[in-house]
C-alpha cells in the first residue's frame, strides 16, 4: 500500500486546507519542529489528516495564521503527547485548540503502562 498525501507550500493552499479540515468532525494533527540554536521551537512540518485526506505542510514556506482558525473551529483535533505541540501552536499562530483529544493522556487514564504512540498502535491495532 502506497501512502498518498498532498504537499502544501503556498499561503492559499494552506488556507484552503485549514478551511477543509475545519469542516470535518475531527482531524489528526502533528508537528515536527527543531530547537537547535534557538530559545523556542520552530515548526518545520505540519501533518494533517481528516477523512481520506493527508496533508503535509511546509511551514517554512507558508503564513501560519490560518492554523488559528482551524485550532479554534468546532472540529476536534486528535494529537499525541500534545504538550510540545501546544507550545509550537501558540508561537506559530497565537492560538491553542479550543478543545482536543490527546491519545497519550487518554492512554494513561486507560491504564496503559507505556503510552507511546507506537506502543498504543501495536497493542490496539496489532
Backbone as a printed PyTorch tensor [residue, N CA C, xyz], in Angstrom:
tensor([[[  0.8420,  -1.1720,   0.0000],
         [  0.0000,   0.0000,   0.0000],
         [  0.8920,   1.2410,   0.0000]],

        [[  0.6660,   2.1250,  -0.9280],
         [  1.4390,   3.3480,  -1.0290],
         [  0.6730,   4.4830,  -0.3700]],

        [[  1.3440,   5.1800,   0.5190],
         [  0.7260,   6.3360,   1.1660],
         [  0.6700,   7.4900,   0.1770]],

        [[ -0.4650,   8.1590,   0.1320],
         [ -0.5830,   9.3340,  -0.7200],
         [ -0.8830,  10.5320,   0.1570]],

        [[ -0.3090,  11.6470,  -0.2290],
         [ -0.5090,  12.8680,   0.5310],
         [ -0.4050,  14.0550,  -0.4040]],

        [[ -0.8680,  15.1800,   0.0710],
         [ -0.7590,  16.4230,  -0.6660],
         [  0.2850,  17.2880,   0.0240]],

        [[  1.2020,  17.8420,  -0.7320],
         [  2.2510,  18.7210,  -0.2120],
         [  1.7680,  20.1630,  -0.3710]],

        [[  1.7630,  20.9150,   0.6960],
         [  1.3010,  22.2960,   0.6670],
         [  2.4650,  23.2230,   0.9820]],

        [[  2.7100,  24.1670,   0.0750],
         [  3.7950,  25.1280,   0.3170],
         [  3.4310,  26.5320,  -0.1640]],

        [[  2.1130,  26.8020,  -0.2440],
         [  1.6490,  28.1410,  -0.6080],
         [  0.6490,  28.6260,   0.4400]],

        [[  0.5790,  29.9460,   0.6040],
         [ -0.3540,  30.5150,   1.5760],
         [ -1.8030,  30.1710,   1.2440]],

        [[ -2.1680,  30.2860,  -0.0220],
         [ -3.5330,  29.9640,  -0.4280],
         [ -3.8670,  28.5050,  -0.2150]],

        [[ -2.9220,  27.6450,  -0.5410],
         [ -3.1300,  26.2100,  -0.3250],
         [ -3.3240,  25.8770,   1.1360]],

        [[ -2.5310,  26.5070,   2.0050],
         [ -2.6520,  26.2430,   3.4320],
         [ -3.9740,  26.7730,   3.9780]],

        [[ -4.3990,  27.9530,   3.5310],
         [ -5.6910,  28.4880,   3.9670],
         [ -6.8230,  27.5560,   3.5480]],

        [[ -6.7660,  27.0210,   2.3320],
         [ -7.7940,  26.0860,   1.8550],
         [ -7.8060,  24.8040,   2.6770]],

        [[ -6.6210,  24.2920,   2.9910],
         [ -6.5100,  23.0750,   3.7990],
         [ -7.1210,  23.2900,   5.1800]],

        [[ -6.8150,  24.4030,   5.8030],
         [ -7.3450,  24.6780,   7.1450],
         [ -8.8660,  24.7880,   7.1230]],

        [[ -9.4170,  25.4160,   6.0840],
         [-10.8760,  25.5180,   5.9580],
         [-11.4980,  24.1380,   5.7720]],

        [[-10.8950,  23.3120,   4.9300],
         [-11.4390,  21.9730,   4.6800],
         [-11.3870,  21.1110,   5.9390]],

        [[-10.2740,  21.1350,   6.6510],
         [-10.1550,  20.3410,   7.8810],
         [-11.1300,  20.8350,   8.9490]],

        [[-11.3730,  22.1390,   8.9910],
         [-12.2980,  22.7040,   9.9810],
         [-13.7310,  22.2510,   9.7460]],

        [[-14.0370,  21.8350,   8.5230],
         [-15.3810,  21.3450,   8.2120],
         [-15.5810,  19.8900,   8.6160]],

        [[-14.5140,  19.1920,   8.9580],
         [-14.6190,  17.7880,   9.3920],
         [-15.0580,  17.7410,  10.8540]],

        [[-15.5340,  16.5840,  11.2870],
         [-15.8690,  16.4140,  12.7030],
         [-14.6000,  16.4030,  13.5510]],

        [[-13.5480,  15.7750,  13.0090],
         [-12.2700,  15.7180,  13.7190],
         [-11.1440,  15.5880,  12.7030]],

        [[ -9.9360,  15.8730,  13.1550],
         [ -8.7480,  15.7510,  12.3160],
         [ -7.5700,  15.3950,  13.2000]],

        [[ -6.6220,  14.6770,  12.6250],
         [ -5.3810,  14.3570,  13.3280],
         [ -4.3620,  15.4270,  12.9650]],

        [[ -3.5360,  15.7920,  13.9460],
         [ -2.5890,  16.8810,  13.7600],
         [ -1.2920,  16.5500,  14.4740]],

        [[ -0.1790,  16.7890,  13.7890],
         [  1.1390,  16.5570,  14.3910],
         [  2.1140,  17.5670,  13.8140]],

        [[  3.1040,  17.9160,  14.6000],
         [  4.1330,  18.8330,  14.1210],
         [  5.5020,  18.1850,  14.2520]],

        [[  6.3760,  18.6380,  13.4170],
         [  7.8000,  18.3450,  13.5530],
         [  8.4640,  19.7060,  13.6920]],

        [[  9.3620,  19.8170,  14.6400],
         [  9.9840,  21.1170,  14.8810],
         [ 11.4120,  20.9240,  15.3270]],

        [[ 12.1400,  22.0120,  15.3270],
         [ 13.5150,  21.9360,  15.8220],
         [ 13.7590,  23.0870,  16.7900]],

        [[ 14.6570,  22.8680,  17.7120],
         [ 15.0120,  23.8450,  18.7310],
         [ 16.4860,  24.2290,  18.6590]],

        [[ 17.2130,  23.6390,  17.7430],
         [ 18.6470,  23.8860,  17.6840],
         [ 18.9310,  25.3670,  17.4640]],

        [[ 19.8450,  25.8810,  18.2550],
         [ 20.2990,  27.2730,  18.1610],
         [ 19.1680,  28.2870,  18.2730]],

        [[ 18.1700,  27.9960,  19.0880],
         [ 17.0540,  28.9110,  19.2960],
         [ 16.5130,  28.7320,  20.7080]],

        [[ 15.8540,  29.7330,  21.2050],
         [ 15.2660,  29.6630,  22.5420],
         [ 13.8930,  29.0180,  22.5450]],

        [[ 13.3070,  28.8860,  21.3850],
         [ 11.9680,  28.3130,  21.2940],
         [ 11.8730,  27.4750,  20.0170]],

        [[ 10.9190,  26.5620,  19.9670],
         [ 10.8180,  25.6690,  18.8060],
         [ 10.3020,  26.3880,  17.5640]],

        [[ 10.8380,  26.0160,  16.4310],
         [ 10.3720,  26.4950,  15.1270],
         [  9.6910,  25.3330,  14.4190]],

        [[  8.4720,  25.5430,  13.9460],
         [  7.7580,  24.4900,  13.2280],
         [  8.4600,  24.2540,  11.8960]],

        [[  8.7480,  23.0100,  11.6070],
         [  9.3820,  22.6590,  10.3380],
         [  8.4070,  21.9340,   9.4110]],

        [[  7.4280,  21.2420,   9.9780],
         [  6.4630,  20.4850,   9.1770],
         [  5.1870,  20.3260,   9.9880]],

        [[  4.0630,  20.4660,   9.3320],
         [  2.7620,  20.2440,   9.9470],
         [  2.1040,  19.1070,   9.1780]],

        [[  1.6020,  18.1260,   9.9030],
         [  0.9470,  16.9710,   9.2910],
         [ -0.5150,  16.9630,   9.7110]],

        [[ -1.4160,  16.9000,   8.7300],
         [ -2.8510,  16.8960,   8.9790],
         [ -3.4940,  15.7170,   8.2750]],

        [[ -4.5170,  15.1530,   8.9110],
         [ -5.2740,  14.0440,   8.3070],
         [ -6.7230,  14.1870,   8.7270]],

        [[ -7.6250,  14.1750,   7.7720],
         [ -9.0550,  14.1180,   8.0470],
         [ -9.6960,  13.3470,   6.9100]],

        [[-10.7580,  12.6490,   7.2200],
         [-11.4100,  11.7610,   6.2530],
         [-10.3400,  10.9550,   5.5190]],

        [[-10.2900,  11.0490,   4.2220],
         [ -9.2930,  10.3260,   3.4270],
         [ -8.1680,  11.2440,   2.9580]],

        [[ -8.0740,  12.4110,   3.5350],
         [ -7.1000,  13.4090,   3.0930],
         [ -5.9110,  13.4610,   4.0430]],

        [[ -4.7200,  13.3880,   3.4930],
         [ -3.4820,  13.5300,   4.2570],
         [ -2.6920,  14.6770,   3.6400]],

        [[ -2.2810,  15.6080,   4.4890],
         [ -1.6020,  16.8050,   4.0180],
         [ -0.3260,  17.0240,   4.8160]],

        [[  0.7460,  17.3420,   4.1180],
         [  1.9970,  17.7600,   4.7390],
         [  2.2040,  19.2180,   4.3510]],

        [[  2.4470,  20.0620,   5.3550],
         [  2.5670,  21.4960,   5.1170],
         [  3.9930,  21.9400,   5.4040]],

        [[  4.5940,  22.5860,   4.4240],
         [  5.9170,  23.1820,   4.5910],
         [  5.7220,  24.4950,   5.3420]],

        [[  5.8490,  24.4530,   6.6460],
         [  5.5730,  25.6230,   7.4790],
         [  6.6250,  26.7140,   7.3400]],

        [[  7.7420,  26.3970,   6.7110],
         [  8.7500,  27.4230,   6.4630],
         [  8.3710,  28.2640,   5.2460]],

        [[  7.4140,  27.7810,   4.4480],
         [  7.0330,  28.4640,   3.2190],
         [  5.6840,  29.1750,   3.3110]],

        [[  4.8990,  28.9030,   4.3510],
         [  3.5500,  29.4680,   4.4250],
         [  3.3860,  30.3440,   5.6570]],

        [[  2.4240,  31.2500,   5.5560],
         [  1.9980,  32.0570,   6.6940],
         [  1.1100,  31.1710,   7.5670]],

        [[  1.4000,  31.1060,   8.8610],
         [  0.7260,  30.1610,   9.7490],
         [ -0.6050,  30.6610,  10.3130]],

        [[ -1.0070,  31.8890,  10.0310],
         [ -2.2300,  32.4530,  10.5930],
         [ -3.4740,  31.5850,  10.3840]],

        [[ -3.6940,  30.9360,   9.2250],
         [ -4.8970,  30.1200,   9.0600],
         [ -5.0160,  28.9760,  10.0690]],

        [[ -3.8950,  28.5590,  10.6410],
         [ -3.9410,  27.4910,  11.6420],
         [ -4.7680,  27.9070,  12.8540]],

        [[ -4.7540,  29.1790,  13.1980],
         [ -5.5310,  29.6540,  14.3540],
         [ -7.0130,  29.3720,  14.1570]],

        [[ -7.5330,  29.6100,  12.9470],
         [ -8.9520,  29.3450,  12.6780],
         [ -9.2670,  27.8580,  12.7850]],

        [[ -8.3620,  27.0170,  12.3170],
         [ -8.5740,  25.5700,  12.4220],
         [ -8.5790,  25.1340,  13.8820]],

        [[ -7.5890,  25.5930,  14.6440],
         [ -7.4780,  25.1790,  16.0470],
         [ -8.6840,  25.5980,  16.8880]],

        [[ -9.2930,  26.7040,  16.5380],
         [-10.4300,  27.2000,  17.3250],
         [-11.7730,  26.8750,  16.6840]],

        [[-11.7640,  26.0580,  15.6350],
         [-13.0090,  25.6460,  14.9740],
         [-13.7280,  24.5930,  15.8150]],

        [[-14.9000,  24.1680,  15.3440],
         [-15.6630,  23.1240,  16.0290],
         [-15.0930,  21.7320,  15.8050]],

        [[-14.2110,  21.5660,  14.8130],
         [-13.5990,  20.2620,  14.5470],
         [-12.6750,  19.8890,  15.7100]],

        [[-12.6980,  18.6300,  16.1030],
         [-11.8990,  18.1560,  17.2300],
         [-10.5230,  17.7030,  16.7550]],

        [[ -9.4430,  18.3330,  17.2410],
         [ -8.1080,  17.8670,  16.8710],
         [ -7.6850,  16.6650,  17.7140]],

        [[ -7.1170,  15.6700,  17.0550],
         [ -6.5670,  14.4960,  17.7160],
         [ -5.0540,  14.6340,  17.6870]],

        [[ -4.4210,  14.5650,  18.8560],
         [ -2.9760,  14.7050,  18.9570],
         [ -2.4340,  13.6190,  19.8610]],

        [[ -1.1310,  13.4380,  19.8510],
         [ -0.4790,  12.5150,  20.7740],
         [  0.6480,  13.2690,  21.4660]],

        [[  0.6350,  13.2500,  22.7850],
         [  1.6550,  13.9590,  23.5720],
         [  1.7230,  15.4150,  23.1240]],

        [[  0.6180,  16.1080,  23.2750],
         [  0.4360,  17.4310,  22.6740],
         [  1.1400,  18.5770,  23.3910]],

        [[  1.7520,  18.3320,  24.5370],
         [  2.3020,  19.4570,  25.2930],
         [  3.2970,  20.2840,  24.4850]],

        [[  4.1920,  19.6470,  23.7440],
         [  5.1460,  20.4030,  22.9350],
         [  4.4810,  21.0170,  21.7070]],

        [[  3.4980,  20.3330,  21.1390],
         [  2.7620,  20.8970,  20.0100],
         [  2.0490,  22.1860,  20.4230]],

        [[  1.4910,  22.2030,  21.6160],
         [  0.7720,  23.3920,  22.0770],
         [  1.6930,  24.6040,  22.1410]],

        [[  2.9020,  24.4050,  22.6170],
         [  3.8800,  25.4890,  22.6420],
         [  4.1480,  25.9930,  21.2250]],

        [[  4.2710,  25.0700,  20.2890],
         [  4.5310,  25.4160,  18.8910],
         [  3.3400,  26.1790,  18.3060]],

        [[  2.1170,  25.7190,  18.5570],
         [  0.9290,  26.3930,  18.0250],
         [  0.8430,  27.8380,  18.5150]],

        [[  1.0470,  28.0170,  19.8140],
         [  0.9470,  29.3640,  20.3770],
         [  1.9520,  30.3020,  19.7040]],

        [[  3.1550,  29.8360,  19.5300],
         [  4.1920,  30.6700,  18.9200],
         [  3.9300,  30.8820,  17.4220]],

        [[  3.4630,  29.8460,  16.7350],
         [  3.3050,  29.9190,  15.2780],
         [  2.1110,  30.7580,  14.8470]],

        [[  0.9930,  30.6520,  15.5870],
         [ -0.2120,  31.3480,  15.1240],
         [ -0.9650,  32.0660,  16.2310]],

        [[ -0.4610,  32.0190,  17.4400],
         [ -1.0940,  32.7370,  18.5350],
         [ -2.3770,  32.1200,  19.0410]],

        [[ -2.5820,  30.8430,  18.7820],
         [ -3.8220,  30.1880,  19.2080],
         [ -3.5350,  28.7890,  19.7290]],

        [[ -4.4600,  28.3120,  20.5330],
         [ -4.4410,  26.9420,  21.0400],
         [ -5.7730,  26.3010,  20.6920]],

        [[ -5.8260,  24.9760,  20.6260],
         [ -7.1160,  24.3360,  20.3550],
         [ -8.1390,  24.7040,  21.4330]],

        [[ -9.3640,  24.9680,  21.0100],
         [-10.4090,  25.2630,  21.9760],
         [-10.7920,  24.0040,  22.7570]],

        [[-10.5260,  22.8500,  22.1610],
         [-10.6790,  21.5400,  22.8050],
         [ -9.8110,  20.5790,  22.0170]],

        [[ -9.4750,  19.4340,  22.6080],
         [ -8.6450,  18.4710,  21.8810],
         [ -8.7350,  17.1040,  22.5480]],

        [[ -8.2870,  16.0930,  21.8190],
         [ -8.2140,  14.7230,  22.3100],
         [ -6.7550,  14.3070,  22.2110]],

        [[ -6.1130,  14.1100,  23.3590],
         [ -4.7040,  13.7200,  23.3960],
         [ -4.6320,  12.2330,  23.7160]],

        [[ -4.1960,  11.4330,  22.7450],
         [ -4.1840,   9.9800,  22.9110],
         [ -3.2410,   9.5270,  24.0220]],

        [[ -2.1910,  10.2810,  24.2970],
         [ -1.2840,   9.9010,  25.3810],
         [ -1.9680,  10.0580,  26.7380]],

        [[ -2.6780,  11.1260,  26.9410],
         [ -3.3800,  11.3410,  28.2080],
         [ -4.4720,  10.2950,  28.3880]],

        [[ -5.2210,  10.0350,  27.3190],
         [ -6.2770,   9.0200,  27.3900],
         [ -5.6730,   7.6490,  27.7030]],

        [[ -4.5340,   7.3300,  27.0880],
         [ -3.8720,   6.0430,  27.3430],
         [ -3.4740,   5.9300,  28.8100]],

        [[ -2.9990,   7.0110,  29.3930],
         [ -2.6610,   6.9820,  30.8190],
         [ -3.8900,   6.7060,  31.6670]],

        [[ -4.9890,   7.3730,  31.3810],
         [ -6.2250,   7.1460,  32.1340],
         [ -6.7520,   5.7270,  31.9330]],

        [[ -6.5120,   5.1640,  30.7510],
         [ -6.9920,   3.8190,  30.4460],
         [ -6.0780,   2.7270,  30.9970]],

        [[ -4.9730,   3.1230,  31.6470],
         [ -4.1140,   2.1480,  32.2980],
         [ -2.9900,   1.5870,  31.4530]],

        [[ -2.7100,   2.1720,  30.3000],
         [ -1.5790,   1.7080,  29.5010],
         [ -0.2930,   2.1200,  30.2030]],

        [[  0.6010,   1.1740,  30.4010],
         [  1.8390,   1.4770,  31.1200],
         [  2.8570,   2.1910,  30.2450]],

        [[  2.8000,   1.9860,  28.9370],
         [  3.7100,   2.6480,  28.0090],
         [  2.8540,   3.3700,  26.9720]],

        [[  2.5630,   4.6460,  27.2040],
         [  1.6390,   5.3350,  26.3140],
         [  2.2960,   5.9680,  25.0810]],

        [[  3.4190,   5.4040,  24.6170],
         [  3.9840,   5.9210,  23.3690],
         [  3.0130,   5.5910,  22.2430]],

        [[  3.0470,   6.3740,  21.1930],
         [  2.1350,   6.1400,  20.0880],
         [  2.3830,   4.7800,  19.4450]],

        [[  3.6360,   4.4200,  19.2710],
         [  3.9610,   3.1100,  18.6830],
         [  3.4170,   1.9740,  19.5400]],

        [[  3.5690,   2.0800,  20.8570],
         [  3.0630,   1.0310,  21.7500],
         [  1.5420,   0.9540,  21.7060]],

        [[  0.8770,   2.0880,  21.6440],
         [ -0.5870,   2.0910,  21.5730],
         [ -1.0820,   1.4490,  20.2830]],

        [[ -0.4770,   1.8310,  19.1700],
         [ -0.8950,   1.2650,  17.8840],
         [ -0.6690,  -0.2450,  17.8830]],

        [[  0.4790,  -0.6690,  18.3520],
         [  0.7870,  -2.1050,  18.3880],
         [ -0.2220,  -2.8620,  19.2470]],

        [[ -0.5050,  -2.3210,  20.4180],
         [ -1.3890,  -3.0390,  21.3480],
         [ -2.8510,  -3.0250,  20.9000]],

        [[ -3.2980,  -1.9240,  20.3410],
         [ -4.7050,  -1.8060,  19.9720],
         [ -4.9820,  -2.3190,  18.5610]],

        [[ -4.1110,  -1.9770,  17.6210],
         [ -4.3430,  -2.3380,  16.2280],
         [ -3.6280,  -3.6290,  15.8470]],

        [[ -2.4760,  -3.8530,  16.4630],
         [ -1.7520,  -5.0890,  16.1900],
         [ -0.6150,  -4.9380,  15.2560]]])
